[in-house]
C-alpha cells in the first residue's frame, strides 16, 4: 500500500494509520478520504490485522476538519454529494468494520476530524487535544455524521451546546462527557492505545466482529439522511458563502441574522 496523504504501519497485529498533511493540520481533502477508504478496506481484509489505530501526524492536529478550501465554492448538489459520499466511503465504513478501530486524538479534532474520531469504535486523547464541531461558524452543519454520533456519545443537551456554540472543549471535559474514554500524556498516546489493542487481540475476532455489529444495530436511524439533505441546503445560502470566505480570508464571519 503506498499513499500520498497517509502512512500505514503494521506491527504485531496492529495497523497504525497516520494522516499525514501536517501543514494543513491533516484536513480531510477528497484524496485523503479516498486513501483512507482504501487503507481501511485493505486492513480489514488482512487477517493478520486485529486492531486498527488512527492518528494524525505531528503534535498539533488529529484532523482540523474537512478541507474548507476544497468545498467553499460547492453548489447545493455538490454539498449533499460531499456529505453522502464521505459518509459512505469513510465514516459508515469505519463504524461497520469488523476490525475494531481506536482513534488516537493527538491534537485538534474539529469538524470532520471529530466526526472521523466519532465514527471509530472508541477514542483516546492526549491531554492537550481540543475537540469541537465548528461548522455553524462557517454557515454549515456537520455533514459526516456529527449530528447523529455526537448525541449518541455525549447526550442530546451537550451535543446541542457543542454544535450550536461551535465551541471547542478540552480533553478533561471530553472525558467527563463520554466523548473520549481515556486522557493520556502525548508521548503515551500510541503506547496506551497499543496496550488496549493488546487486550482486544486476546479475544475472539469472530465474537468481536459480532459484538460491534450488535452494538451498532441499536443505533440505526434515518437522521444521517436528514443530515445529508440539510448539509447540502446550507451550500445555497449567503451565510455559507460568508462563513467559508471569512475562514479563507482569515477574518471573523459576519452573519446578518434572518
Ligand atoms: N481546511 C483547510 N485548511 C485548513 C483547515 C481546514 N479545515 N484547518 C486548517 N487549515 C490550514 C490553514 O488554512 C493554514 O493553511 P496556510 O498555512 O496555507 O494558511 C494551516 O492549515 C494552518 O492553520 P492555521 O489556521 O494557520 O493554524 P492556527 O494554529 O492559527 O489555528 C485552528 C488552528 C485549528 C484553530 C484553525 O486552523 C481552524 O480553525 N481550522 C478550521 C477548523 C474548522 O472550522 N473545521 C471544520 C471544517 S468543516
mmCIF file of C-alpha atoms and ligand atoms in Angstrom:
data_model
loop_
_atom_site.group_PDB
_atom_site.id
_atom_site.type_symbol
_atom_site.label_atom_id
_atom_site.label_comp_id
_atom_site.label_asym_id
_atom_site.label_seq_id
_atom_site.Cartn_x
_atom_site.Cartn_y
_atom_site.Cartn_z
ATOM 1 C CA UNK A 1 0.000 0.000 0.000
ATOM 2 C CA UNK A 2 1.512 3.339 -0.988
ATOM 3 C CA UNK A 3 -0.317 6.601 -0.375
ATOM 4 C CA UNK A 4 0.399 10.341 -0.634
ATOM 5 C CA UNK A 5 -1.595 11.630 2.328
ATOM 6 C CA UNK A 6 -1.466 8.805 4.849
ATOM 7 C CA UNK A 7 1.101 6.408 6.335
ATOM 8 C CA UNK A 8 0.458 2.773 7.240
ATOM 9 C CA UNK A 9 2.482 0.712 9.667
ATOM 10 C CA UNK A 10 1.554 -2.855 10.586
ATOM 11 C CA UNK A 11 3.179 -4.401 13.637
ATOM 12 C CA UNK A 12 2.117 -7.225 15.953
ATOM 13 C CA UNK A 13 -1.485 -7.491 14.658
ATOM 14 C CA UNK A 14 -1.983 -3.698 14.940
ATOM 15 C CA UNK A 15 -2.434 -1.494 11.867
ATOM 16 C CA UNK A 16 -1.484 2.132 12.563
ATOM 17 C CA UNK A 17 -2.848 4.726 10.114
ATOM 18 C CA UNK A 18 -1.342 8.227 10.342
ATOM 19 C CA UNK A 19 -2.987 11.062 8.421
ATOM 20 C CA UNK A 20 -0.019 12.954 7.065
ATOM 21 C CA UNK A 21 -0.819 16.509 5.902
ATOM 22 C CA UNK A 22 0.569 18.370 8.932
ATOM 23 C CA UNK A 23 0.953 21.701 7.061
ATOM 24 C CA UNK A 24 -2.838 21.726 6.542
ATOM 25 C CA UNK A 25 -3.419 20.347 10.046
ATOM 26 C CA UNK A 26 -4.297 16.999 8.421
ATOM 27 C CA UNK A 27 -7.526 18.453 6.942
ATOM 28 C CA UNK A 28 -9.563 15.844 5.082
ATOM 29 C CA UNK A 29 -9.488 16.616 1.375
ATOM 30 C CA UNK A 30 -11.048 14.300 -1.214
ATOM 31 C CA UNK A 31 -7.788 12.462 -1.940
ATOM 32 C CA UNK A 32 -7.219 11.750 1.768
ATOM 33 C CA UNK A 33 -10.754 10.412 2.190
ATOM 34 C CA UNK A 34 -10.247 8.107 -0.804
ATOM 35 C CA UNK A 35 -6.895 6.892 0.503
ATOM 36 C CA UNK A 36 -8.364 6.257 3.958
ATOM 37 C CA UNK A 37 -11.174 4.262 2.327
ATOM 38 C CA UNK A 38 -8.604 2.046 0.551
ATOM 39 C CA UNK A 39 -6.448 1.695 3.658
ATOM 40 C CA UNK A 40 -9.333 0.678 5.941
ATOM 41 C CA UNK A 41 -10.592 -1.838 3.378
ATOM 42 C CA UNK A 42 -7.117 -3.348 2.948
ATOM 43 C CA UNK A 43 -6.507 -3.583 6.696
ATOM 44 C CA UNK A 44 -9.973 -5.099 7.252
ATOM 45 C CA UNK A 45 -9.174 -7.790 4.678
ATOM 46 C CA UNK A 46 -5.752 -8.578 6.198
ATOM 47 C CA UNK A 47 -6.314 -11.454 8.652
ATOM 48 C CA UNK A 48 -3.101 -10.533 10.457
ATOM 49 C CA UNK A 49 -4.525 -7.114 11.486
ATOM 50 C CA UNK A 50 -6.741 -7.460 14.570
ATOM 51 C CA UNK A 51 -6.974 -3.789 15.683
ATOM 52 C CA UNK A 52 -6.574 -0.511 13.776
ATOM 53 C CA UNK A 53 -5.377 2.734 15.397
ATOM 54 C CA UNK A 54 -5.807 6.040 13.539
ATOM 55 C CA UNK A 55 -3.962 9.239 14.448
ATOM 56 C CA UNK A 56 -2.667 12.489 12.907
ATOM 57 C CA UNK A 57 0.911 13.425 12.021
ATOM 58 C CA UNK A 58 2.628 15.985 14.251
ATOM 59 C CA UNK A 59 1.642 17.198 17.701
ATOM 60 C CA UNK A 60 -0.798 19.916 16.684
ATOM 61 C CA UNK A 61 -3.703 18.194 14.984
ATOM 62 C CA UNK A 62 -5.509 14.910 14.687
ATOM 63 C CA UNK A 63 -7.603 16.390 11.843
ATOM 64 C CA UNK A 64 -8.725 20.068 11.721
ATOM 65 C CA UNK A 65 -11.786 19.241 9.649
ATOM 66 C CA UNK A 66 -12.880 18.757 6.097
ATOM 67 C CA UNK A 67 -10.737 20.800 3.693
ATOM 68 C CA UNK A 68 -12.581 24.144 3.625
ATOM 69 C CA UNK A 69 -10.655 25.395 0.576
ATOM 70 C CA UNK A 70 -11.903 22.424 -1.407
ATOM 71 C CA UNK A 71 -15.647 22.855 -0.789
ATOM 72 C CA UNK A 72 -16.055 26.643 -0.389
ATOM 73 C CA UNK A 73 -17.481 27.030 -3.926
ATOM 74 C CA UNK A 74 -19.716 23.959 -3.948
ATOM 75 C CA UNK A 75 -23.381 24.091 -5.040
ATOM 76 C CA UNK A 76 -26.253 22.583 -3.039
ATOM 77 C CA UNK A 77 -25.990 19.383 -5.087
ATOM 78 C CA UNK A 78 -22.210 19.162 -4.666
ATOM 79 C CA UNK A 79 -22.590 19.813 -0.940
ATOM 80 C CA UNK A 80 -25.051 16.983 -0.424
ATOM 81 C CA UNK A 81 -22.888 14.683 -2.585
ATOM 82 C CA UNK A 82 -19.843 15.600 -0.496
ATOM 83 C CA UNK A 83 -21.632 14.506 2.670
ATOM 84 C CA UNK A 84 -23.269 11.420 1.148
ATOM 85 C CA UNK A 85 -20.076 10.125 -0.480
ATOM 86 C CA UNK A 86 -17.909 10.878 2.546
ATOM 87 C CA UNK A 87 -20.325 9.103 4.882
ATOM 88 C CA UNK A 88 -20.462 6.071 2.620
ATOM 89 C CA UNK A 89 -16.761 5.871 1.727
ATOM 90 C CA UNK A 90 -15.289 6.516 5.132
ATOM 91 C CA UNK A 91 -17.444 7.260 8.160
ATOM 92 C CA UNK A 92 -20.014 4.460 7.814
ATOM 93 C CA UNK A 93 -17.290 2.145 6.551
ATOM 94 C CA UNK A 94 -15.249 2.611 9.747
ATOM 95 C CA UNK A 95 -18.234 2.308 12.071
ATOM 96 C CA UNK A 96 -19.227 -1.005 10.479
ATOM 97 C CA UNK A 97 -15.781 -2.606 10.173
ATOM 98 C CA UNK A 98 -15.361 -5.954 11.948
ATOM 99 C CA UNK A 99 -11.857 -4.894 12.985
ATOM 100 C CA UNK A 100 -12.014 -2.535 15.986
ATOM 101 C CA UNK A 101 -10.763 0.988 15.269
ATOM 102 C CA UNK A 102 -9.352 3.229 18.019
ATOM 103 C CA UNK A 103 -8.974 6.974 17.380
ATOM 104 C CA UNK A 104 -5.786 8.321 18.984
ATOM 105 C CA UNK A 105 -6.566 12.050 19.149
ATOM 106 C CA UNK A 106 -3.206 13.815 19.257
ATOM 107 C CA UNK A 107 -4.341 17.465 18.933
ATOM 108 C CA UNK A 108 -7.177 19.421 17.273
ATOM 109 C CA UNK A 109 -10.089 17.172 16.255
ATOM 110 C CA UNK A 110 -12.502 19.600 14.648
ATOM 111 C CA UNK A 111 -15.447 19.242 12.308
ATOM 112 C CA UNK A 112 -14.823 16.282 10.006
ATOM 113 C CA UNK A 113 -11.867 15.399 12.249
ATOM 114 C CA UNK A 114 -14.038 14.908 15.308
ATOM 115 C CA UNK A 115 -16.613 13.168 13.114
ATOM 116 C CA UNK A 116 -13.866 10.791 11.984
ATOM 117 C CA UNK A 117 -12.889 10.099 15.590
ATOM 118 C CA UNK A 118 -16.562 9.552 16.495
ATOM 119 C CA UNK A 119 -17.017 7.024 13.675
ATOM 120 C CA UNK A 120 -14.226 4.959 15.286
ATOM 121 C CA UNK A 121 -15.247 2.376 17.880
ATOM 122 C CA UNK A 122 -13.771 4.394 20.734
ATOM 123 C CA UNK A 123 -11.406 7.290 21.404
ATOM 124 C CA UNK A 124 -8.290 8.080 23.462
ATOM 125 C CA UNK A 125 -6.939 11.649 23.533
ATOM 126 C CA UNK A 126 -3.719 13.339 24.570
ATOM 127 C CA UNK A 127 -4.056 15.892 27.354
ATOM 128 C CA UNK A 128 -3.604 18.925 25.085
ATOM 129 C CA UNK A 129 -6.179 17.840 22.462
ATOM 130 C CA UNK A 130 -9.094 20.162 21.596
ATOM 131 C CA UNK A 131 -12.367 18.913 20.154
ATOM 132 C CA UNK A 132 -15.356 20.597 18.553
ATOM 133 C CA UNK A 133 -17.810 20.845 15.686
ATOM 134 C CA UNK A 134 -17.277 24.449 14.434
ATOM 135 C CA UNK A 135 -19.409 24.088 11.281
ATOM 136 C CA UNK A 136 -22.154 26.536 12.308
ATOM 137 C CA UNK A 137 -19.474 29.245 12.487
ATOM 138 C CA UNK A 138 -18.875 28.556 8.779
ATOM 139 C CA UNK A 139 -22.577 28.732 7.866
ATOM 140 C CA UNK A 140 -22.982 24.971 7.516
ATOM 141 C CA UNK A 141 -23.752 21.972 9.749
ATOM 142 C CA UNK A 142 -21.728 18.826 10.468
ATOM 143 C CA UNK A 143 -22.166 16.567 7.428
ATOM 144 C CA UNK A 144 -20.155 13.462 8.197
ATOM 145 C CA UNK A 145 -22.496 12.050 10.835
ATOM 146 C CA UNK A 146 -21.706 14.543 13.620
ATOM 147 C CA UNK A 147 -25.330 15.485 14.304
ATOM 148 C CA UNK A 148 -26.043 11.790 14.951
ATOM 149 C CA UNK A 149 -22.913 10.401 16.615
ATOM 150 C CA UNK A 150 -22.229 13.306 18.996
ATOM 151 C CA UNK A 151 -25.633 12.985 20.763
ATOM 152 C CA UNK A 152 -25.142 9.196 20.890
ATOM 153 C CA UNK A 153 -21.870 9.690 22.762
ATOM 154 C CA UNK A 154 -22.471 12.710 24.994
ATOM 155 C CA UNK A 155 -26.281 13.056 25.130
ATOM 156 C CA UNK A 156 -28.583 15.481 23.336
ATOM 157 C CA UNK A 157 -28.092 18.551 25.536
ATOM 158 C CA UNK A 158 -24.300 18.522 25.448
ATOM 159 C CA UNK A 159 -24.343 17.828 21.694
ATOM 160 C CA UNK A 160 -26.748 20.739 21.129
ATOM 161 C CA UNK A 161 -24.472 23.089 23.078
ATOM 162 C CA UNK A 162 -21.312 21.999 21.229
ATOM 163 C CA UNK A 163 -22.901 22.237 17.770
ATOM 164 C CA UNK A 164 -24.852 25.474 18.350
ATOM 165 C CA UNK A 165 -21.964 27.338 20.009
ATOM 166 C CA UNK A 166 -19.383 25.899 17.570
ATOM 167 C CA UNK A 167 -17.076 25.879 20.600
ATOM 168 C CA UNK A 168 -14.151 23.638 21.443
ATOM 169 C CA UNK A 169 -13.730 21.502 24.539
ATOM 170 C CA UNK A 170 -10.536 20.224 26.128
ATOM 171 C CA UNK A 171 -9.680 16.650 26.980
ATOM 172 C CA UNK A 172 -10.925 16.768 30.581
ATOM 173 C CA UNK A 173 -14.392 17.905 29.553
ATOM 174 C CA UNK A 174 -14.408 15.363 26.715
ATOM 175 C CA UNK A 175 -13.557 12.650 29.217
ATOM 176 C CA UNK A 176 -16.282 13.759 31.626
ATOM 177 C CA UNK A 177 -18.915 13.790 28.898
ATOM 178 C CA UNK A 178 -18.033 10.367 27.450
ATOM 179 C CA UNK A 179 -16.715 11.688 24.153
ATOM 180 C CA UNK A 180 -13.361 10.035 24.865
ATOM 181 C CA UNK A 181 -12.599 7.013 27.046
ATOM 182 C CA UNK A 182 -9.118 7.984 28.273
ATOM 183 C CA UNK A 183 -6.861 11.022 28.584
ATOM 184 C CA UNK A 184 -3.094 10.393 28.469
ATOM 185 C CA UNK A 185 0.134 12.367 28.024
ATOM 186 C CA UNK A 186 1.043 12.988 24.376
ATOM 187 C CA UNK A 187 4.041 10.628 24.393
ATOM 188 C CA UNK A 188 1.891 7.890 25.925
ATOM 189 C CA UNK A 189 -0.908 8.163 23.366
ATOM 190 C CA UNK A 190 0.097 5.433 20.904
ATOM 191 C CA UNK A 191 1.634 3.079 23.533
ATOM 192 C CA UNK A 192 -1.580 3.386 25.588
ATOM 193 C CA UNK A 193 -3.758 2.592 22.547
ATOM 194 C CA UNK A 194 -1.469 -0.353 21.763
ATOM 195 C CA UNK A 195 -1.971 -1.617 25.307
ATOM 196 C CA UNK A 196 -5.756 -1.582 24.893
ATOM 197 C CA UNK A 197 -5.349 -3.171 21.459
ATOM 198 C CA UNK A 198 -3.329 -5.944 23.133
ATOM 199 C CA UNK A 199 -6.313 -6.765 25.356
ATOM 200 C CA UNK A 200 -8.646 -6.859 22.336
ATOM 201 C CA UNK A 201 -6.257 -9.110 20.403
ATOM 202 C CA UNK A 202 -6.551 -11.789 23.121
ATOM 203 C CA UNK A 203 -10.263 -12.152 22.369
ATOM 204 C CA UNK A 204 -12.138 -13.976 19.617
ATOM 205 C CA UNK A 205 -12.164 -11.971 16.332
ATOM 206 C CA UNK A 206 -15.470 -13.625 15.456
ATOM 207 C CA UNK A 207 -17.064 -12.555 18.754
ATOM 208 C CA UNK A 208 -15.585 -9.044 18.454
ATOM 209 C CA UNK A 209 -17.000 -8.574 14.975
ATOM 210 C CA UNK A 210 -20.361 -9.850 16.167
ATOM 211 C CA UNK A 211 -20.312 -7.534 19.209
ATOM 212 C CA UNK A 212 -19.567 -4.487 17.033
ATOM 213 C CA UNK A 213 -22.441 -5.347 14.680
ATOM 214 C CA UNK A 214 -24.836 -5.861 17.606
ATOM 215 C CA UNK A 215 -23.861 -2.645 19.389
ATOM 216 C CA UNK A 216 -24.212 -0.680 16.130
ATOM 217 C CA UNK A 217 -27.619 -2.227 15.435
ATOM 218 C CA UNK A 218 -29.020 -0.400 18.449
ATOM 219 C CA UNK A 219 -28.151 2.994 16.923
ATOM 220 C CA UNK A 220 -29.740 2.825 13.471
ATOM 221 C CA UNK A 221 -31.646 5.958 12.430
ATOM 222 C CA UNK A 222 -32.643 7.955 9.370
ATOM 223 C CA UNK A 223 -31.012 11.021 10.924
ATOM 224 C CA UNK A 224 -27.986 10.577 8.682
ATOM 225 C CA UNK A 225 -30.154 11.111 5.570
ATOM 226 C CA UNK A 226 -31.687 14.269 7.094
ATOM 227 C CA UNK A 227 -28.172 15.499 7.897
ATOM 228 C CA UNK A 228 -27.029 14.997 4.275
ATOM 229 C CA UNK A 229 -30.031 16.982 2.939
ATOM 230 C CA UNK A 230 -29.680 19.798 5.472
ATOM 231 C CA UNK A 231 -25.903 19.971 4.945
ATOM 232 C CA UNK A 232 -26.421 20.296 1.164
ATOM 233 C CA UNK A 233 -29.048 23.052 1.606
ATOM 234 C CA UNK A 234 -26.546 25.162 3.577
ATOM 235 C CA UNK A 235 -24.402 25.430 0.437
ATOM 236 C CA UNK A 236 -27.074 27.544 -1.289
ATOM 237 C CA UNK A 237 -27.055 30.238 1.409
ATOM 238 C CA UNK A 238 -25.332 33.604 1.844
ATOM 239 C CA UNK A 239 -24.267 32.511 5.345
ATOM 240 C CA UNK A 240 -22.258 29.620 3.915
ATOM 241 C CA UNK A 241 -20.521 31.921 1.401
ATOM 242 C CA UNK A 242 -19.714 34.393 4.158
ATOM 243 C CA UNK A 243 -18.549 31.712 6.631
ATOM 244 C CA UNK A 244 -16.186 29.879 4.298
ATOM 245 C CA UNK A 245 -14.879 33.075 2.654
ATOM 246 C CA UNK A 246 -14.176 34.584 6.082
ATOM 247 C CA UNK A 247 -12.171 31.495 7.116
ATOM 248 C CA UNK A 248 -10.100 31.548 3.929
ATOM 249 C CA UNK A 249 -9.551 35.325 4.284
ATOM 250 C CA UNK A 250 -8.562 34.760 7.946
ATOM 251 C CA UNK A 251 -11.241 37.095 9.339
ATOM 252 C CA UNK A 252 -14.286 36.700 11.582
ATOM 253 C CA UNK A 253 -17.527 35.889 9.769
ATOM 254 C CA UNK A 254 -20.370 38.415 9.914
ATOM 255 C CA UNK A 255 -23.782 36.725 9.800
ATOM 256 C CA UNK A 256 -26.612 39.297 9.480
ATOM 257 C CA UNK A 257 -29.382 37.145 11.000
ATOM 258 C CA UNK A 258 -32.791 36.461 9.488
HETATM 259 N N1 LIG B 1 -9.443 23.121 5.855
HETATM 260 C C1 LIG B 1 -8.468 23.626 5.082
HETATM 261 N N2 LIG B 1 -7.333 24.144 5.570
HETATM 262 C C2 LIG B 1 -7.193 24.160 6.900
HETATM 263 C C3 LIG B 1 -8.181 23.654 7.775
HETATM 264 C C4 LIG B 1 -9.348 23.115 7.186
HETATM 265 N N3 LIG B 1 -10.328 22.591 7.926
HETATM 266 N N4 LIG B 1 -7.760 23.820 9.057
HETATM 267 C C5 LIG B 1 -6.540 24.397 8.975
HETATM 268 N N5 LIG B 1 -6.202 24.609 7.689
HETATM 269 C C6 LIG B 1 -4.970 25.206 7.157
HETATM 270 C C7 LIG B 1 -4.976 26.715 7.323
HETATM 271 O O1 LIG B 1 -5.690 27.341 6.263
HETATM 272 C C8 LIG B 1 -3.483 27.000 7.290
HETATM 273 O O2 LIG B 1 -3.045 26.933 5.947
HETATM 274 P P1 LIG B 1 -1.982 28.043 5.379
HETATM 275 O O3 LIG B 1 -0.758 27.849 6.240
HETATM 276 O O4 LIG B 1 -1.771 27.608 3.957
HETATM 277 O O5 LIG B 1 -2.639 29.379 5.561
HETATM 278 C C9 LIG B 1 -2.885 25.788 8.006
HETATM 279 O O6 LIG B 1 -3.860 24.748 7.915
HETATM 280 C C10 LIG B 1 -2.589 26.043 9.474
HETATM 281 O O7 LIG B 1 -3.786 26.503 10.110
HETATM 282 P P2 LIG B 1 -3.914 27.921 10.907
HETATM 283 O O8 LIG B 1 -5.359 28.306 10.899
HETATM 284 O O9 LIG B 1 -2.922 28.887 10.374
HETATM 285 O O10 LIG B 1 -3.450 27.428 12.363
HETATM 286 P P3 LIG B 1 -3.839 28.101 13.757
HETATM 287 O O11 LIG B 1 -2.930 27.499 14.757
HETATM 288 O O12 LIG B 1 -3.869 29.591 13.629
HETATM 289 O O13 LIG B 1 -5.355 27.633 14.040
HETATM 290 C C11 LIG B 1 -7.188 26.060 14.094
HETATM 291 C C12 LIG B 1 -5.659 26.272 14.246
HETATM 292 C C13 LIG B 1 -7.433 24.557 14.130
HETATM 293 C C14 LIG B 1 -7.928 26.745 15.246
HETATM 294 C C15 LIG B 1 -7.651 26.657 12.748
HETATM 295 O O14 LIG B 1 -6.828 26.119 11.718
HETATM 296 C C16 LIG B 1 -9.089 26.354 12.375
HETATM 297 O O15 LIG B 1 -9.996 26.956 12.923
HETATM 298 N N6 LIG B 1 -9.290 25.453 11.392
HETATM 299 C C17 LIG B 1 -10.592 25.174 10.853
HETATM 300 C C18 LIG B 1 -11.397 24.341 11.783
HETATM 301 C C19 LIG B 1 -12.766 24.134 11.201
HETATM 302 O O16 LIG B 1 -13.589 25.019 11.101
HETATM 303 N N7 LIG B 1 -13.024 22.870 10.824
HETATM 304 C C20 LIG B 1 -14.305 22.476 10.349
HETATM 305 C C21 LIG B 1 -14.307 22.355 8.893
HETATM 306 S S1 LIG B 1 -15.874 21.763 8.340
#
